[in-house]
Amino acid sequence: MRVEHWNANTAYYRESDCSGLTDSMTRAYGRLIAGAGAFETPAPLRHRDDPWRLHVLAHEHGPRVLQARIVAPDEQPVAVLAVAEGGGDGPRRAWRETVAEVPWMSAERGPSDFLDHLPDRPWVIMGLLPALAVHGEAFDWLAELEQCIAWAFLKSLPPRAIA
């Protein structure tokens, strides 16, 4: 399986496979996602005492769609992301909300060109929020974190039932 990674601010695109991520990493991030979602409280990102938090949003778009925010120590969200295994109504709404929430940073095309783009295979879209300007240290690890969260969530999904 490959995952499409999209930047909601620019429509930049890349793909990843699971190489470079150990099973223990995806299990740890899977537990983090499950815990943050179950308790509806932001959870420490990288270790128990980490002041950076992952805030998993309610599953309003369905249990097979993840929406989350990365929250800085001062409680300002610096990034928002959504993950899904493909298309459909719930994933489409999560994609559109993510694109609409972040400032657009590309002169080549506008966000309206990108709102209706929706991959039909596994994807993650992450957008950077203005508070990231105050927390530039997050630039060093946000891309890796996004990849870990996406893979952990996608690997945690049970296979779809065949109708």
Coordinates of C-alpha atoms in Angstrom, one line a residue:
M1 CA 0.0 0.0 0.0
R2 CA 1.1 3.6 -0.7
V3 CA -0.3 6.7 0.9
E4 CA -0.7 10.1 -0.9
H5 CA 0.5 13.0 1.3
W6 CA -0.9 16.4 0.4
N7 CA -0.1 19.9 1.7
A8 CA -3.4 21.8 2.1
N9 CA -1.6 25.2 1.9
T10 CA 0.1 24.6 -1.5
A11 CA -1.3 21.3 -3.0
Y12 CA 2.2 19.9 -2.9
Y13 CA 2.1 16.1 -3.2
R14 CA 4.3 13.1 -2.4
E15 CA 3.8 9.4 -1.7
S16 CA 5.1 7.1 0.9
D17 CA 5.2 3.5 1.7
C18 CA 5.7 2.1 5.2
S19 CA 9.4 1.7 4.9
G20 CA 11.3 3.5 7.5
L21 CA 8.5 3.1 10.1
T22 CA 8.9 0.3 12.5
D23 CA 5.9 -1.7 13.7
S24 CA 6.6 -0.4 17.2
M25 CA 6.3 3.2 15.9
T26 CA 3.0 2.6 14.2
R27 CA 1.7 0.8 17.2
A28 CA 2.7 3.6 19.5
Y29 CA 1.1 6.2 17.3
G30 CA -2.0 4.0 17.0
R31 CA -2.3 4.0 20.8
L32 CA -1.8 7.8 20.9
I33 CA -4.6 8.3 18.3
A34 CA -6.9 5.9 20.1
G35 CA -6.2 7.4 23.5
A36 CA -6.6 11.0 22.3
G37 CA -9.8 10.1 20.5
A38 CA -11.4 8.1 23.3
F39 CA -10.7 10.6 26.0
E40 CA -11.4 13.6 23.8
T41 CA -8.4 15.3 25.3
P42 CA -5.2 16.3 23.6
A43 CA -2.5 13.7 24.2
P44 CA 1.3 14.2 24.5
L45 CA 2.9 13.7 21.0
R46 CA 6.3 12.1 21.4
H47 CA 6.6 11.1 25.0
R48 CA 4.6 11.2 28.2
D49 CA 5.9 14.7 29.3
D50 CA 5.9 16.3 25.8
P51 CA 4.1 19.7 26.0
W52 CA 3.2 19.3 22.3
R53 CA -0.2 17.6 21.9
L54 CA -2.3 15.7 19.4
H55 CA -6.0 16.6 19.5
V56 CA -8.1 14.1 17.7
L57 CA -11.4 15.6 16.6
A58 CA -14.7 13.7 16.9
H59 CA -15.5 11.2 14.2
E60 CA -18.2 13.4 12.6
H61 CA -17.2 12.2 9.1
G62 CA -17.2 8.5 10.1
P63 CA -14.9 6.1 12.0
R64 CA -12.7 5.5 8.9
V65 CA -11.7 9.2 8.8
L66 CA -9.3 10.8 11.2
Q67 CA -9.2 14.6 11.7
A68 CA -6.6 16.0 14.2
R69 CA -4.7 19.1 15.2
I70 CA -1.1 19.4 16.4
V71 CA -1.2 21.8 19.4
A72 CA 1.8 23.8 20.6
P73 CA 2.8 24.1 24.3
D74 CA 0.9 27.4 24.5
E75 CA -2.2 25.6 23.3
Q76 CA -2.2 27.2 19.8
P77 CA -2.9 24.7 16.9
V78 CA 0.0 24.8 14.5
A79 CA -1.3 22.2 12.0
V80 CA -4.4 20.4 11.1
L81 CA -4.7 17.1 9.3
A82 CA -7.1 14.5 7.9
V83 CA -6.5 10.9 6.9
A84 CA -8.7 8.5 5.0
E85 CA -8.4 5.3 3.0
G86 CA -10.0 6.8 -0.1
G87 CA -13.0 8.7 -1.3
G88 CA -16.6 9.0 -0.2
D89 CA -18.8 11.6 1.4
G90 CA -17.1 11.6 4.8
P91 CA -13.6 11.8 3.5
R92 CA -14.6 14.5 1.0
R93 CA -16.0 16.7 3.8
A94 CA -12.8 16.2 5.9
W95 CA -10.6 17.1 2.9
R96 CA -12.6 20.2 2.1
E97 CA -12.6 21.4 5.8
T98 CA -8.9 20.9 6.0
V99 CA -8.2 22.9 2.8
A100 CA -10.7 25.7 3.9
E101 CA -9.2 26.0 7.3
V102 CA -5.6 26.9 6.3
P103 CA -4.1 29.9 4.6
W104 CA -3.3 29.3 0.9
M105 CA 0.4 29.9 0.0
S106 CA 0.6 29.2 -3.7
A107 CA 0.5 31.8 -6.5
E108 CA 0.2 29.2 -9.2
R109 CA -3.4 28.1 -8.4
G110 CA -6.0 28.9 -5.8
P111 CA -7.6 26.8 -3.1
S112 CA -10.9 26.5 -5.0
D113 CA -9.0 24.4 -7.6
F114 CA -7.9 22.0 -4.9
L115 CA -11.1 21.8 -2.7
D116 CA -12.7 19.1 -4.8
H117 CA -9.5 17.0 -5.5
L118 CA -10.0 13.8 -3.6
P119 CA -7.7 10.8 -4.0
D120 CA -9.4 7.4 -4.4
R121 CA -6.7 5.6 -2.5
P122 CA -5.2 6.2 1.0
W123 CA -4.4 9.8 1.7
V124 CA -3.4 12.3 4.3
I125 CA -3.7 16.1 4.0
M126 CA -2.0 18.4 6.4
G127 CA -2.2 22.2 6.5
L128 CA 0.0 24.6 8.4
L129 CA -1.7 27.2 10.6
P130 CA -0.4 30.8 11.3
A131 CA 0.7 29.9 14.8
L132 CA 3.5 27.8 13.3
A133 CA 5.4 31.1 12.7
V134 CA 5.8 31.3 16.5
H135 CA 6.8 27.7 16.8
G136 CA 9.3 27.2 14.0
E137 CA 11.0 24.3 15.8
A138 CA 8.0 22.1 14.7
F139 CA 9.2 22.4 11.1
D140 CA 11.9 19.9 11.9
W141 CA 9.5 17.0 12.8
L142 CA 6.0 17.8 11.4
A143 CA 6.4 15.8 8.2
E144 CA 7.7 12.7 10.0
L145 CA 4.9 13.0 12.5
E146 CA 2.3 13.4 9.8
Q147 CA 3.6 10.2 8.1
C148 CA 3.5 8.3 11.4
I149 CA 0.0 9.4 12.2
A150 CA -1.3 8.5 8.8
W151 CA 0.2 5.1 8.7
A152 CA -0.8 4.3 12.3
F153 CA -4.4 5.2 11.6
L154 CA -4.6 3.4 8.2
K155 CA -3.0 0.2 9.7
S156 CA -5.5 0.3 12.6
L157 CA -8.6 0.1 10.3
P158 CA -10.2 -3.3 10.0
P159 CA -10.7 -4.6 6.5
R160 CA -13.9 -3.4 4.9
A161 CA -16.7 -6.0 4.8
I162 CA -17.7 -7.1 1.3
A163 CA -21.4 -6.6 0.7

